[in-house]
JSON list of C-alpha atoms in Angstrom, two decimals:
[
{"chain": "A", "resi": 1, "resn": "UNK", "atom": "CA", "xyz": [4.30, -30.47, 16.28]},
{"chain": "A", "resi": 2, "resn": "UNK", "atom": "CA", "xyz": [3.11, -27.17, 18.05]},
{"chain": "A", "resi": 3, "resn": "UNK", "atom": "CA", "xyz": [0.77, -29.50, 20.42]},
{"chain": "A", "resi": 4, "resn": "UNK", "atom": "CA", "xyz": [3.76, -31.66, 21.74]},
{"chain": "A", "resi": 5, "resn": "UNK", "atom": "CA", "xyz": [6.15, -28.74, 21.98]},
{"chain": "A", "resi": 6, "resn": "UNK", "atom": "CA", "xyz": [3.35, -27.63, 24.78]},
{"chain": "A", "resi": 7, "resn": "UNK", "atom": "CA", "xyz": [3.18, -30.89, 26.04]},
{"chain": "A", "resi": 8, "resn": "UNK", "atom": "CA", "xyz": [6.93, -31.18, 26.41]},
{"chain": "A", "resi": 9, "resn": "UNK", "atom": "CA", "xyz": [6.73, -27.51, 28.43]},
{"chain": "A", "resi": 10, "resn": "UNK", "atom": "CA", "xyz": [4.25, -28.85, 30.15]},
{"chain": "A", "resi": 11, "resn": "UNK", "atom": "CA", "xyz": [5.91, -31.83, 31.94]},
{"chain": "A", "resi": 12, "resn": "UNK", "atom": "CA", "xyz": [9.12, -29.78, 31.94]},
{"chain": "A", "resi": 13, "resn": "UNK", "atom": "CA", "xyz": [11.37, -31.31, 28.96]},
{"chain": "A", "resi": 14, "resn": "UNK", "atom": "CA", "xyz": [12.18, -28.45, 27.53]},
{"chain": "A", "resi": 15, "resn": "UNK", "atom": "CA", "xyz": [13.99, -27.12, 30.70]},
{"chain": "A", "resi": 16, "resn": "UNK", "atom": "CA", "xyz": [15.41, -30.71, 31.46]},
{"chain": "A", "resi": 17, "resn": "UNK", "atom": "CA", "xyz": [16.71, -30.62, 27.83]},
{"chain": "A", "resi": 18, "resn": "UNK", "atom": "CA", "xyz": [18.55, -27.06, 28.14]},
{"chain": "A", "resi": 19, "resn": "UNK", "atom": "CA", "xyz": [19.91, -28.10, 31.58]},
{"chain": "A", "resi": 20, "resn": "UNK", "atom": "CA", "xyz": [21.59, -31.46, 30.23]},
{"chain": "A", "resi": 21, "resn": "UNK", "atom": "CA", "xyz": [22.94, -29.35, 27.13]},
{"chain": "A", "resi": 22, "resn": "UNK", "atom": "CA", "xyz": [24.79, -26.88, 29.30]},
{"chain": "A", "resi": 23, "resn": "UNK", "atom": "CA", "xyz": [25.26, -28.22, 32.64]},
{"chain": "A", "resi": 24, "resn": "UNK", "atom": "CA", "xyz": [29.09, -28.41, 32.52]},
{"chain": "A", "resi": 25, "resn": "UNK", "atom": "CA", "xyz": [29.82, -25.34, 30.36]},
{"chain": "A", "resi": 26, "resn": "UNK", "atom": "CA", "xyz": [30.65, -23.09, 33.26]},
{"chain": "A", "resi": 27, "resn": "UNK", "atom": "CA", "xyz": [34.48, -22.89, 32.93]},
{"chain": "A", "resi": 28, "resn": "UNK", "atom": "CA", "xyz": [34.95, -22.87, 28.75]},
{"chain": "A", "resi": 29, "resn": "UNK", "atom": "CA", "xyz": [34.79, -19.23, 27.23]},
{"chain": "A", "resi": 30, "resn": "UNK", "atom": "CA", "xyz": [32.59, -17.38, 25.37]},
{"chain": "A", "resi": 31, "resn": "UNK", "atom": "CA", "xyz": [33.77, -17.60, 22.06]},
{"chain": "A", "resi": 32, "resn": "UNK", "atom": "CA", "xyz": [34.18, -21.94, 22.69]},
{"chain": "A", "resi": 33, "resn": "UNK", "atom": "CA", "xyz": [30.67, -21.52, 24.12]},
{"chain": "A", "resi": 34, "resn": "UNK", "atom": "CA", "xyz": [29.28, -19.98, 20.54]},
{"chain": "A", "resi": 35, "resn": "UNK", "atom": "CA", "xyz": [31.18, -22.51, 18.61]},
{"chain": "A", "resi": 36, "resn": "UNK", "atom": "CA", "xyz": [29.68, -25.22, 20.81]},
{"chain": "A", "resi": 37, "resn": "UNK", "atom": "CA", "xyz": [26.59, -23.89, 19.84]},
{"chain": "A", "resi": 38, "resn": "UNK", "atom": "CA", "xyz": [26.25, -23.63, 15.97]},
{"chain": "A", "resi": 39, "resn": "UNK", "atom": "CA", "xyz": [27.60, -27.78, 16.00]},
{"chain": "A", "resi": 40, "resn": "UNK", "atom": "CA", "xyz": [24.29, -29.99, 15.47]},
{"chain": "A", "resi": 41, "resn": "UNK", "atom": "CA", "xyz": [24.05, -32.37, 18.08]},
{"chain": "A", "resi": 42, "resn": "UNK", "atom": "CA", "xyz": [21.93, -34.84, 19.37]},
{"chain": "A", "resi": 43, "resn": "UNK", "atom": "CA", "xyz": [18.42, -34.84, 21.35]},
{"chain": "A", "resi": 44, "resn": "UNK", "atom": "CA", "xyz": [19.63, -36.59, 25.26]},
{"chain": "A", "resi": 45, "resn": "UNK", "atom": "CA", "xyz": [15.27, -37.40, 24.69]},
{"chain": "A", "resi": 46, "resn": "UNK", "atom": "CA", "xyz": [15.99, -38.82, 21.49]},
{"chain": "A", "resi": 47, "resn": "UNK", "atom": "CA", "xyz": [18.66, -41.32, 22.38]},
{"chain": "A", "resi": 48, "resn": "UNK", "atom": "CA", "xyz": [16.81, -42.24, 25.56]},
{"chain": "A", "resi": 49, "resn": "UNK", "atom": "CA", "xyz": [13.84, -42.84, 23.23]},
{"chain": "A", "resi": 50, "resn": "UNK", "atom": "CA", "xyz": [15.57, -45.45, 20.78]},
{"chain": "A", "resi": 51, "resn": "UNK", "atom": "CA", "xyz": [17.70, -47.08, 24.12]},
{"chain": "A", "resi": 52, "resn": "UNK", "atom": "CA", "xyz": [13.90, -47.96, 25.53]},
{"chain": "A", "resi": 53, "resn": "UNK", "atom": "CA", "xyz": [12.38, -48.64, 22.20]},
{"chain": "A", "resi": 54, "resn": "UNK", "atom": "CA", "xyz": [15.26, -51.72, 21.89]},
{"chain": "A", "resi": 55, "resn": "UNK", "atom": "CA", "xyz": [14.07, -52.65, 25.75]},
{"chain": "A", "resi": 56, "resn": "UNK", "atom": "CA", "xyz": [10.98, -52.40, 24.35]},
{"chain": "A", "resi": 57, "resn": "UNK", "atom": "CA", "xyz": [11.53, -54.89, 20.95]},
{"chain": "A", "resi": 58, "resn": "UNK", "atom": "CA", "xyz": [13.62, -57.40, 23.26]},
{"chain": "A", "resi": 59, "resn": "UNK", "atom": "CA", "xyz": [11.58, -57.65, 26.10]},
{"chain": "A", "resi": 60, "resn": "UNK", "atom": "CA", "xyz": [7.86, -56.20, 24.84]},
{"chain": "A", "resi": 61, "resn": "UNK", "atom": "CA", "xyz": [7.15, -59.45, 23.78]},
{"chain": "A", "resi": 62, "resn": "UNK", "atom": "CA", "xyz": [6.48, -60.87, 27.31]},
{"chain": "A", "resi": 63, "resn": "UNK", "atom": "CA", "xyz": [5.54, -57.60, 29.25]},
{"chain": "A", "resi": 64, "resn": "UNK", "atom": "CA", "xyz": [3.37, -55.13, 27.74]},
{"chain": "A", "resi": 65, "resn": "UNK", "atom": "CA", "xyz": [4.49, -52.25, 30.03]},
{"chain": "A", "resi": 66, "resn": "UNK", "atom": "CA", "xyz": [7.50, -51.82, 28.44]},
{"chain": "A", "resi": 67, "resn": "UNK", "atom": "CA", "xyz": [6.52, -50.88, 24.30]},
{"chain": "A", "resi": 68, "resn": "UNK", "atom": "CA", "xyz": [3.19, -48.60, 25.98]},
{"chain": "A", "resi": 69, "resn": "UNK", "atom": "CA", "xyz": [5.88, -46.60, 28.46]},
{"chain": "A", "resi": 70, "resn": "UNK", "atom": "CA", "xyz": [8.29, -46.15, 25.61]},
{"chain": "A", "resi": 71, "resn": "UNK", "atom": "CA", "xyz": [5.29, -44.86, 22.69]},
{"chain": "A", "resi": 72, "resn": "UNK", "atom": "CA", "xyz": [4.24, -42.63, 25.31]},
{"chain": "A", "resi": 73, "resn": "UNK", "atom": "CA", "xyz": [7.74, -41.42, 26.20]},
{"chain": "A", "resi": 74, "resn": "UNK", "atom": "CA", "xyz": [8.03, -40.79, 22.49]},
{"chain": "A", "resi": 75, "resn": "UNK", "atom": "CA", "xyz": [5.39, -38.66, 22.07]},
{"chain": "A", "resi": 76, "resn": "UNK", "atom": "CA", "xyz": [5.81, -36.65, 24.81]},
{"chain": "A", "resi": 77, "resn": "UNK", "atom": "CA", "xyz": [9.77, -35.98, 24.86]},
{"chain": "A", "resi": 78, "resn": "UNK", "atom": "CA", "xyz": [8.95, -35.46, 20.31]},
{"chain": "A", "resi": 79, "resn": "UNK", "atom": "CA", "xyz": [8.22, -31.86, 21.16]},
{"chain": "A", "resi": 80, "resn": "UNK", "atom": "CA", "xyz": [11.20, -30.64, 22.63]},
{"chain": "A", "resi": 81, "resn": "UNK", "atom": "CA", "xyz": [13.13, -31.86, 19.15]},
{"chain": "A", "resi": 82, "resn": "UNK", "atom": "CA", "xyz": [14.49, -28.11, 17.92]},
{"chain": "A", "resi": 83, "resn": "UNK", "atom": "CA", "xyz": [15.72, -28.78, 14.17]},
{"chain": "A", "resi": 84, "resn": "UNK", "atom": "CA", "xyz": [17.85, -25.81, 14.14]},
{"chain": "A", "resi": 85, "resn": "UNK", "atom": "CA", "xyz": [19.81, -27.25, 16.53]},
{"chain": "A", "resi": 86, "resn": "UNK", "atom": "CA", "xyz": [20.00, -30.89, 16.28]},
{"chain": "A", "resi": 87, "resn": "UNK", "atom": "CA", "xyz": [20.51, -33.19, 13.59]},
{"chain": "A", "resi": 88, "resn": "UNK", "atom": "CA", "xyz": [17.35, -35.64, 12.64]},
{"chain": "A", "resi": 89, "resn": "UNK", "atom": "CA", "xyz": [14.55, -36.79, 14.75]},
{"chain": "A", "resi": 90, "resn": "UNK", "atom": "CA", "xyz": [15.55, -40.24, 13.53]},
{"chain": "A", "resi": 91, "resn": "UNK", "atom": "CA", "xyz": [15.98, -41.46, 17.57]},
{"chain": "A", "resi": 92, "resn": "UNK", "atom": "CA", "xyz": [12.45, -40.65, 18.26]},
{"chain": "A", "resi": 93, "resn": "UNK", "atom": "CA", "xyz": [11.31, -41.97, 15.05]},
{"chain": "A", "resi": 94, "resn": "UNK", "atom": "CA", "xyz": [13.51, -45.74, 15.36]},
{"chain": "A", "resi": 95, "resn": "UNK", "atom": "CA", "xyz": [12.72, -46.05, 19.08]},
{"chain": "A", "resi": 96, "resn": "UNK", "atom": "CA", "xyz": [8.72, -45.80, 18.10]},
{"chain": "A", "resi": 97, "resn": "UNK", "atom": "CA", "xyz": [9.24, -48.06, 15.76]},
{"chain": "A", "resi": 98, "resn": "UNK", "atom": "CA", "xyz": [10.78, -50.65, 17.59]},
{"chain": "A", "resi": 99, "resn": "UNK", "atom": "CA", "xyz": [8.03, -50.54, 20.65]},
{"chain": "A", "resi": 100, "resn": "UNK", "atom": "CA", "xyz": [5.40, -50.93, 18.28]},
{"chain": "A", "resi": 101, "resn": "UNK", "atom": "CA", "xyz": [7.16, -53.74, 16.90]},
{"chain": "A", "resi": 102, "resn": "UNK", "atom": "CA", "xyz": [7.42, -54.94, 20.35]},
{"chain": "A", "resi": 103, "resn": "UNK", "atom": "CA", "xyz": [4.03, -54.22, 21.37]},
{"chain": "A", "resi": 104, "resn": "UNK", "atom": "CA", "xyz": [2.58, -56.26, 17.97]},
{"chain": "A", "resi": 105, "resn": "UNK", "atom": "CA", "xyz": [4.35, -58.89, 18.93]},
{"chain": "A", "resi": 106, "resn": "UNK", "atom": "CA", "xyz": [3.05, -58.99, 22.37]},
{"chain": "A", "resi": 107, "resn": "UNK", "atom": "CA", "xyz": [-0.64, -58.65, 20.55]},
{"chain": "A", "resi": 108, "resn": "UNK", "atom": "CA", "xyz": [0.10, -61.51, 18.24]},
{"chain": "A", "resi": 109, "resn": "UNK", "atom": "CA", "xyz": [1.56, -63.62, 21.27]},
{"chain": "A", "resi": 110, "resn": "UNK", "atom": "CA", "xyz": [4.92, -63.95, 19.35]},
{"chain": "A", "resi": 111, "resn": "UNK", "atom": "CA", "xyz": [8.00, -63.95, 21.72]},
{"chain": "A", "resi": 112, "resn": "UNK", "atom": "CA", "xyz": [11.61, -63.94, 20.14]},
{"chain": "A", "resi": 113, "resn": "UNK", "atom": "CA", "xyz": [12.93, -67.53, 20.00]},
{"chain": "A", "resi": 114, "resn": "UNK", "atom": "CA", "xyz": [16.55, -69.04, 20.80]},
{"chain": "A", "resi": 115, "resn": "UNK", "atom": "CA", "xyz": [17.29, -71.36, 18.26]},
{"chain": "A", "resi": 116, "resn": "UNK", "atom": "CA", "xyz": [20.78, -73.26, 18.46]}
]
């Protein structure tokens, strides 16, 4: 976990996550800002990883680049997960697993079939 955190810091994902969280909080009061900080939320990179994991599952059997890019993205950005501020790492795990399924389907030559 420490290694993944260092990798995320190296690529600047931790700073980008902070900018995404606090970009629109200039006009609120200090009490409201403290209340927002106490509420657990989702990691924005986890949401992105889960979304592109779904894309990798859908198109991975045809294009192997989608699952590979998604797996690399999930590994690199997992270090931005903070257990104290965020709910759970399942968004990363689901995106990673969907990308693995897409990759294995590509390697096995299996495609999604449309049956009517």
